[in-house]
Tab-separated table of C-alpha atoms and ligand atoms in Angstrom:
chain	number	residue	atom	x	y	z
K	356	MET	CA	138.671	72.167	107.127
K	357	GLU	CA	137.715	72.605	110.591
K	358	ILE	CA	138.592	69.742	113.208
K	359	ALA	CA	134.848	69.826	114.151
K	360	ASP	CA	133.693	68.767	110.702
K	361	TRP	CA	135.303	65.523	110.648
K	362	GLY	CA	132.505	63.670	112.180
K	363	LYS	CA	130.231	64.686	109.584
K	364	ILE	CA	132.746	64.168	106.748
K	365	LEU	CA	133.301	60.544	107.767
K	366	LEU	CA	129.755	59.728	107.822
K	367	PRO	CA	129.299	58.618	104.294
K	368	TYR	CA	132.549	56.456	104.571
K	369	GLU	CA	131.088	54.770	107.608
K	370	GLN	CA	128.031	53.804	105.667
K	371	ALA	CA	130.008	52.642	102.674
K	372	VAL	CA	131.994	50.273	105.021
K	373	ASP	CA	128.947	49.043	106.723
K	374	GLU	CA	127.098	48.153	103.481
K	375	LEU	CA	130.150	46.702	101.780
K	376	LEU	CA	130.897	44.583	105.068
K	377	ILE	CA	127.261	43.092	104.834
K	378	LYS	CA	127.496	42.466	101.053
K	379	PHE	CA	130.864	40.369	101.217
K	380	GLU	CA	129.561	38.654	104.544
K	381	ARG	CA	126.552	37.671	102.593
K	382	LEU	CA	128.617	36.504	99.513
K	383	LYS	CA	130.576	34.187	102.016
K	384	LYS	CA	127.483	32.921	103.439
K	385	GLU	CA	126.006	31.978	100.060
K	386	PHE	CA	129.071	29.664	99.408
K	387	GLU	CA	128.635	28.207	102.837
K	388	ARG	CA	125.089	27.528	102.326
K	389	GLU	CA	125.650	25.732	99.155
K	390	ASN	CA	128.394	23.624	100.883
K	391	LYS	CA	131.225	25.005	98.796
K	392	HIS	CA	134.515	26.615	99.846
K	393	SER	CA	134.247	30.210	100.094
K	394	PRO	CA	137.115	32.034	98.821
K	395	ILE	CA	136.405	34.770	101.465
K	396	GLU	CA	137.681	33.625	104.861
K	397	ILE	CA	137.308	36.915	106.928
K	398	VAL	CA	135.892	40.211	105.861
K	399	ALA	CA	137.054	43.189	107.938
K	400	GLY	CA	136.318	46.858	107.460
K	401	ARG	CA	137.342	50.347	108.910
K	402	VAL	CA	137.175	54.006	108.358
K	403	LYS	CA	140.588	55.643	108.660
K	404	GLY	CA	140.953	57.561	111.980
K	405	VAL	CA	141.500	61.288	111.615
K	406	GLY	CA	144.990	61.211	112.947
K	407	SER	CA	145.992	58.417	110.320
K	408	ILE	CA	144.232	60.728	107.625
K	409	LEU	CA	146.297	63.688	108.683
K	410	GLU	CA	149.449	61.753	108.953
K	411	LYS	CA	149.028	60.270	105.245
K	412	ALA	CA	148.045	63.782	103.982
K	413	ASN	CA	151.326	65.388	105.487
K	414	ARG	CA	153.187	62.431	104.351
K	415	LYS	CA	152.043	62.728	100.622
K	416	ASN	CA	151.976	66.811	100.786
K	417	ILE	CA	148.170	66.591	100.210
K	418	PRO	CA	146.579	70.024	101.082
K	419	TYR	CA	143.853	69.301	103.869
K	420	ASP	CA	141.079	70.630	101.593
K	421	ARG	CA	142.061	68.001	98.992
K	422	ILE	CA	142.057	65.039	101.196
K	423	GLU	CA	138.665	63.455	100.020
K	424	GLU	CA	139.889	63.618	96.464
K	425	GLU	CA	143.329	62.468	96.851
K	426	ILE	CA	143.322	59.828	99.604
K	427	GLU	CA	141.589	56.590	98.123
K	428	ASP	CA	141.558	54.495	101.432
K	429	ILE	CA	139.532	56.657	103.851
K	430	ALA	CA	137.072	53.646	103.764
K	431	GLY	CA	138.739	50.270	103.792
K	432	ILE	CA	137.694	46.803	103.432
K	433	ARG	CA	140.025	44.096	103.872
K	434	ILE	CA	139.382	40.323	102.489
K	435	ILE	CA	141.490	37.595	103.884
K	436	CYS	CA	141.615	34.162	101.884
K	437	ARG	CA	142.921	30.875	102.965
K	438	PHE	CA	144.806	30.391	99.567
K	439	VAL	CA	146.482	32.396	96.986
K	440	GLU	CA	144.112	31.066	94.070
K	441	ASP	CA	141.137	32.372	96.328
K	442	ILE	CA	142.512	35.955	95.663
K	443	ASP	CA	141.802	35.573	92.170
K	444	ARG	CA	138.336	34.103	92.895
K	445	VAL	CA	137.522	37.103	94.939
K	446	ILE	CA	138.915	39.752	92.184
K	447	GLN	CA	136.539	38.051	89.685
K	448	LEU	CA	133.624	38.170	92.108
K	449	ILE	CA	134.098	41.930	92.410
K	450	ARG	CA	134.745	42.511	88.768
K	451	ARG	CA	131.495	40.898	88.078
K	452	ARG	CA	129.728	43.481	90.112
K	453	ASP	CA	131.619	46.368	88.495
K	454	GLY	CA	129.210	48.939	86.997
K	455	LYS	CA	126.427	47.432	89.089
K	456	ASP	CA	126.683	48.223	92.726
K	457	ILE	CA	130.484	48.831	92.800
K	458	PHE	CA	132.457	50.795	90.254
K	459	ILE	CA	136.005	49.960	89.825
K	460	SER	CA	138.464	52.831	89.364
K	461	GLU	CA	142.029	51.042	89.741
K	462	GLU	CA	143.624	47.915	90.517
K	463	ARG	CA	146.876	47.564	92.018
K	464	ASP	CA	148.535	43.981	91.820
K	465	TYR	CA	151.067	43.933	94.670
K	466	ILE	CA	151.196	40.301	94.664
K	467	ASN	CA	152.687	39.929	91.229
K	468	ASN	CA	154.589	43.165	91.871
K	469	ARG	CA	155.385	43.167	95.629
K	470	LYS	CA	156.383	46.419	97.215
K	471	LYS	CA	160.145	47.201	98.127
K	472	SER	CA	159.048	46.763	101.840
K	473	GLY	CA	157.903	43.024	100.790
K	474	TYR	CA	154.385	43.984	101.233
K	475	ARG	CA	152.141	41.570	99.094
K	476	SER	CA	148.233	42.308	98.707
K	477	TYR	CA	145.800	43.030	95.755
K	478	HIS	CA	144.158	46.440	95.977
K	479	ILE	CA	140.841	47.441	94.164
K	480	LEU	CA	139.990	51.037	94.400
K	481	VAL	CA	136.270	51.646	94.036
K	482	ARG	CA	133.524	53.964	93.966
K	483	TYR	CA	130.670	52.912	95.919
K	484	PRO	CA	127.099	54.867	95.654
K	485	ILE	CA	125.549	55.261	98.919
K	486	ILE	CA	122.241	57.012	99.456
K	487	MET	CA	122.044	59.478	102.375
K	488	SER	CA	119.144	61.777	103.285
K	489	LYS	CA	120.573	64.493	101.001
K	490	GLY	CA	120.895	62.296	98.032
K	491	LYS	CA	123.505	60.010	96.269
K	492	ARG	CA	127.200	59.914	97.184
K	493	ASN	CA	130.003	57.890	95.186
K	494	VAL	CA	132.255	57.115	98.193
K	495	LYS	CA	135.997	56.018	97.396
K	496	ALA	CA	136.933	52.955	99.138
K	497	GLU	CA	139.933	50.582	98.912
K	498	ILE	CA	139.467	46.717	98.968
K	499	GLN	CA	142.614	44.763	100.120
K	500	ILE	CA	142.595	41.301	99.123
K	501	ARG	CA	145.283	39.010	100.722
K	502	THR	CA	146.016	35.594	102.076
K	503	MET	CA	146.302	35.078	105.933
K	504	ALA	CA	150.018	34.829	105.608
K	505	MET	CA	150.324	38.295	103.709
K	506	ASN	CA	148.018	39.599	106.423
K	507	PHE	CA	150.246	38.433	109.270
K	508	TRP	CA	153.121	39.874	107.610
K	509	ALA	CA	151.347	43.120	106.826
K	510	THR	CA	150.174	43.644	110.428
K	511	ILE	CA	153.620	42.938	112.075
K	512	GLU	CA	155.556	45.237	109.549
K	513	HIS	CA	152.846	47.934	110.067
K	514	SER	CA	153.207	47.930	113.731
K	515	ILE	CA	157.142	48.036	113.169
K	516	LYS	CA	156.878	50.937	110.771
K	517	TYR	CA	154.774	52.856	113.237
K	518	LYS	CA	157.149	52.252	115.934
K	519	TYR	CA	159.954	53.596	114.020
K	520	SER	CA	157.855	56.309	112.580
K	521	GLY	CA	158.568	54.893	108.974
K	522	ASN	CA	162.276	55.047	109.512
K	523	VAL	CA	162.926	51.354	110.172
K	524	PRO	CA	166.649	50.437	110.703
K	525	ASP	CA	168.182	48.837	107.555
K	526	ASP	CA	168.802	45.208	109.338
K	527	LEU	CA	165.246	45.182	110.398
K	528	GLN	CA	164.133	46.111	107.116
K	529	ALA	CA	166.091	43.290	105.534
K	530	LYS	CA	164.574	40.869	108.154
K	531	LEU	CA	160.987	42.033	107.304
K	532	GLN	CA	161.793	41.500	103.507
K	533	ALA	CA	163.141	38.227	104.069
K	534	LEU	CA	160.136	37.204	106.241
K	535	ALA	CA	157.829	38.279	103.606
K	536	GLU	CA	159.463	35.779	101.282
K	537	THR	CA	159.018	33.246	103.980
K	538	ALA	CA	155.374	34.084	104.295
K	539	TYR	CA	154.787	34.003	100.316
K	540	ASN	CA	156.626	30.372	100.014
K	541	MET	CA	154.285	29.225	102.971
K	542	ASP	CA	151.366	30.193	100.728
K	543	MET	CA	152.727	28.353	97.683
K	544	GLU	CA	153.488	25.367	100.047
K	545	MET	CA	149.700	25.614	101.310
K	546	GLY	CA	148.551	25.712	97.640
K	547	THR	CA	150.210	22.347	97.124
K	548	VAL	CA	148.146	20.480	99.722
K	549	ARG	CA	145.171	22.621	99.042
K	550	GLY	CA	143.110	19.418	98.207
K	551	GLU	CA	143.790	17.789	101.469
K	552	ILE	CA	143.022	20.860	103.436
K	553	MET	CA	139.671	21.287	101.779
K	554	ASP	CA	138.875	17.684	102.128
K	555	ALA	CA	139.505	18.067	105.975
K	556	ILE	CA	137.348	21.162	106.088
K	557	ARG	CA	134.516	19.358	104.266
K	558	ILE	CA	134.580	16.414	106.702
K	559	ILE	CA	134.178	18.747	109.699
K	560	GLU	CA	131.496	20.803	108.032
K	561	VAL	CA	129.522	17.533	107.104
K	562	LYS	CA	129.895	16.325	110.550
K	563	ASN	CA	128.700	19.570	112.233
K	564	LYS	CA	125.801	19.646	109.901
K	565	LEU	CA	124.921	16.096	110.627
K	566	VAL	CA	125.047	16.732	114.454
K	567	ASP	CA	122.711	19.689	114.028
K	568	LYS	CA	120.316	17.440	111.903
K	569	ILE	CA	120.231	14.514	114.860
K	570	ARG	CA	120.130	17.089	117.412
K	571	ASP	CA	116.972	18.675	115.978
K	572	LYS	CA	115.321	15.279	115.344
K	573	ILE	CA	115.863	14.181	118.838
K	574	GLU	CA	114.609	17.376	120.195
K	575	ARG	CA	111.432	17.224	117.890
K	576	LEU	CA	110.675	13.715	118.973
K	577	HIS	CA	110.835	14.595	122.779
K	578	ARG	CA	109.060	17.777	122.412
K	579	ASP	CA	106.399	16.920	119.841
K	580	ALA	CA	105.794	13.363	120.088
K	581	GLY	CA	106.621	12.738	123.832
K	582	PHE	CA	109.267	10.384	122.935
K	583	GLU	CA	110.517	9.220	126.317
K	584	GLN	CA	113.686	7.012	125.875
K	585	LEU	CA	115.940	10.013	125.625
K	586	ASP	CA	118.721	8.826	127.970
K	587	GLU	CA	118.855	5.773	125.782
K	588	ILE	CA	119.089	7.682	122.448
K	589	THR	CA	121.489	10.246	123.923
K	590	LYS	CA	124.053	7.616	124.994
K	591	LYS	CA	123.873	6.006	121.550
K	592	PHE	CA	124.263	9.427	119.935
K	593	TYR	CA	127.404	9.935	121.883
K	594	ASP	CA	128.775	6.342	121.189
K	595	VAL	CA	128.305	6.938	117.602
K	596	TYR	CA	129.720	10.436	117.664
K	597	ALA	CA	132.837	8.953	119.345
K	598	LEU	CA	133.508	6.928	116.355
K	599	ASN	CA	134.444	9.984	114.484
K	600	ASP	CA	133.123	8.373	111.242
K	601	ASN	CA	130.513	10.331	109.222
K	602	LYS	CA	129.052	7.435	107.659
K	603	GLN	CA	127.994	6.102	111.212
K	604	LEU	CA	126.466	9.301	111.850
K	605	ILE	CA	124.564	9.310	108.483
K	606	GLU	CA	123.195	5.833	109.421
K	607	PHE	CA	122.219	6.983	112.843
K	608	ASP	CA	120.455	9.834	111.557
K	609	GLU	CA	118.463	7.588	108.931
K	610	GLU	CA	117.465	5.479	111.967
K	611	LEU	CA	116.281	8.353	113.752
K	612	ALA	CA	114.306	9.383	110.639
K	613	ILE	CA	112.581	6.073	110.562
K	614	ILE	CA	111.640	6.605	114.414
K	615	ALA	CA	110.394	10.017	113.518
K	616	SER	CA	108.092	8.718	110.891
K	617	LEU	CA	106.707	6.142	113.058
K	618	TYR	CA	105.987	9.006	115.706
K	619	LYS	CA	104.704	10.972	112.967
K	620	VAL	CA	107.138	13.846	113.631
X	1385	LIG	P1	146.600	51.797	107.038
X	1385	LIG	O1	147.065	52.471	108.445
X	1385	LIG	O2	146.985	50.486	106.816
X	1385	LIG	O3	145.475	52.555	106.526
X	1385	LIG	P2	150.993	54.372	100.777
X	1385	LIG	O4	150.231	54.768	101.849
X	1385	LIG	O5	151.844	55.530	100.114
X	1385	LIG	O6	151.839	53.183	100.857
X	1385	LIG	P3	148.940	54.622	98.673
X	1385	LIG	O7	149.128	55.407	97.437
X	1385	LIG	O8	147.933	55.045	99.850
X	1385	LIG	O9	150.188	53.991	99.377
X	1385	LIG	O10	148.404	53.390	98.099
X	1385	LIG	P4	148.692	51.849	98.273
X	1385	LIG	O11	150.135	51.596	98.288
X	1385	LIG	O12	147.683	50.996	97.445
X	1385	LIG	O13	148.638	51.591	99.869
X	1385	LIG	C1	147.348	51.637	100.820
X	1385	LIG	C2	147.394	50.685	101.853
X	1385	LIG	O14	148.095	49.608	101.809
X	1385	LIG	C3	148.240	51.422	103.106
X	1385	LIG	O15	147.612	52.318	103.751
X	1385	LIG	C4	148.292	49.963	103.764
X	1385	LIG	O16	146.973	49.567	104.433
X	1385	LIG	C5	148.727	48.980	102.803
X	1385	LIG	N1	150.030	48.949	102.496
X	1385	LIG	C6	150.655	49.497	101.313
X	1385	LIG	N2	151.838	49.301	101.523
X	1385	LIG	C7	152.418	48.658	102.526
X	1385	LIG	C8	153.513	48.203	103.255
X	1385	LIG	O17	154.649	48.311	102.873
X	1385	LIG	N3	153.172	47.621	104.319
X	1385	LIG	C9	151.985	47.357	105.020
X	1385	LIG	N4	151.995	46.804	106.131
X	1385	LIG	N5	150.886	47.921	104.394
X	1385	LIG	C10	151.042	48.647	103.184
X	1385	LIG	P5	148.118	53.071	104.881
X	1385	LIG	O18	147.295	54.494	104.991
X	1385	LIG	O19	149.710	53.375	104.642
X	1385	LIG	O20	148.033	52.422	106.206
């Protein structure tokens, strides 16, 4: 395998990551459009760098000409969730696509069976078909699903492992294992106030949507119907907004709807 070949080799992986990113982003949008809590908070994707691929091949004694067969995470997607419960919902969403646009080859549950390092995450290994100019290719990809707390821990631990080239001193390793438990306990605690957090998020989302509706009505009244009392209505809007009460915003929006119908907007 020539070093100059890598650009070409990685092309299908890049395409798979791009397509999968779009698909998971669209799923997230679907939930948001329906005013439902999205189990997907953040989606990220990357194609492993050549240095990282070679390092993994050396670490696992994989001959360079077997890299594509043996390394499962050249294409990687990471889905970050707010709550541990959301991880299960994401797994179900992916399983529902199995055999359609995604083909699951293996699932690795490092949440119930955490790694010795303390690492927690749910991995789904898939084959993802892409169409290139020369035809179809099934690209291997790894989807990692984890909470924000698990991700925070994994990011920190990854950098430390990199700094010590994998030979992390025992005391630091023990500290990291303890921190992994702290992160997991936080996830568990968050789960107990999930309802409260979701209510708070919903209130903010409703408020932001109301503000957009009100702004749009005022804009149309001014632009399409020559409504002139802009200063007055703007002041009233800011006063109502300052009350921090969605009911007042709803009433103001209804008043505006009456004015809009009088102006035939
Ligand atoms: P990168 O740089 O994130 O891509 P191995 O790599 O030997 O641990 P394997 O067989 O490739 O494991 O599969 P596994 O266990 O499913 O792990 C694949 C990926 O999961 C890793 O890829 C990491 O991203 C993540 N991971 C697994 N174990 C740990 C861990 O202990 N700590 C952290 N921070 N991440 C982990 P890469 O290629 O190792 O790294």
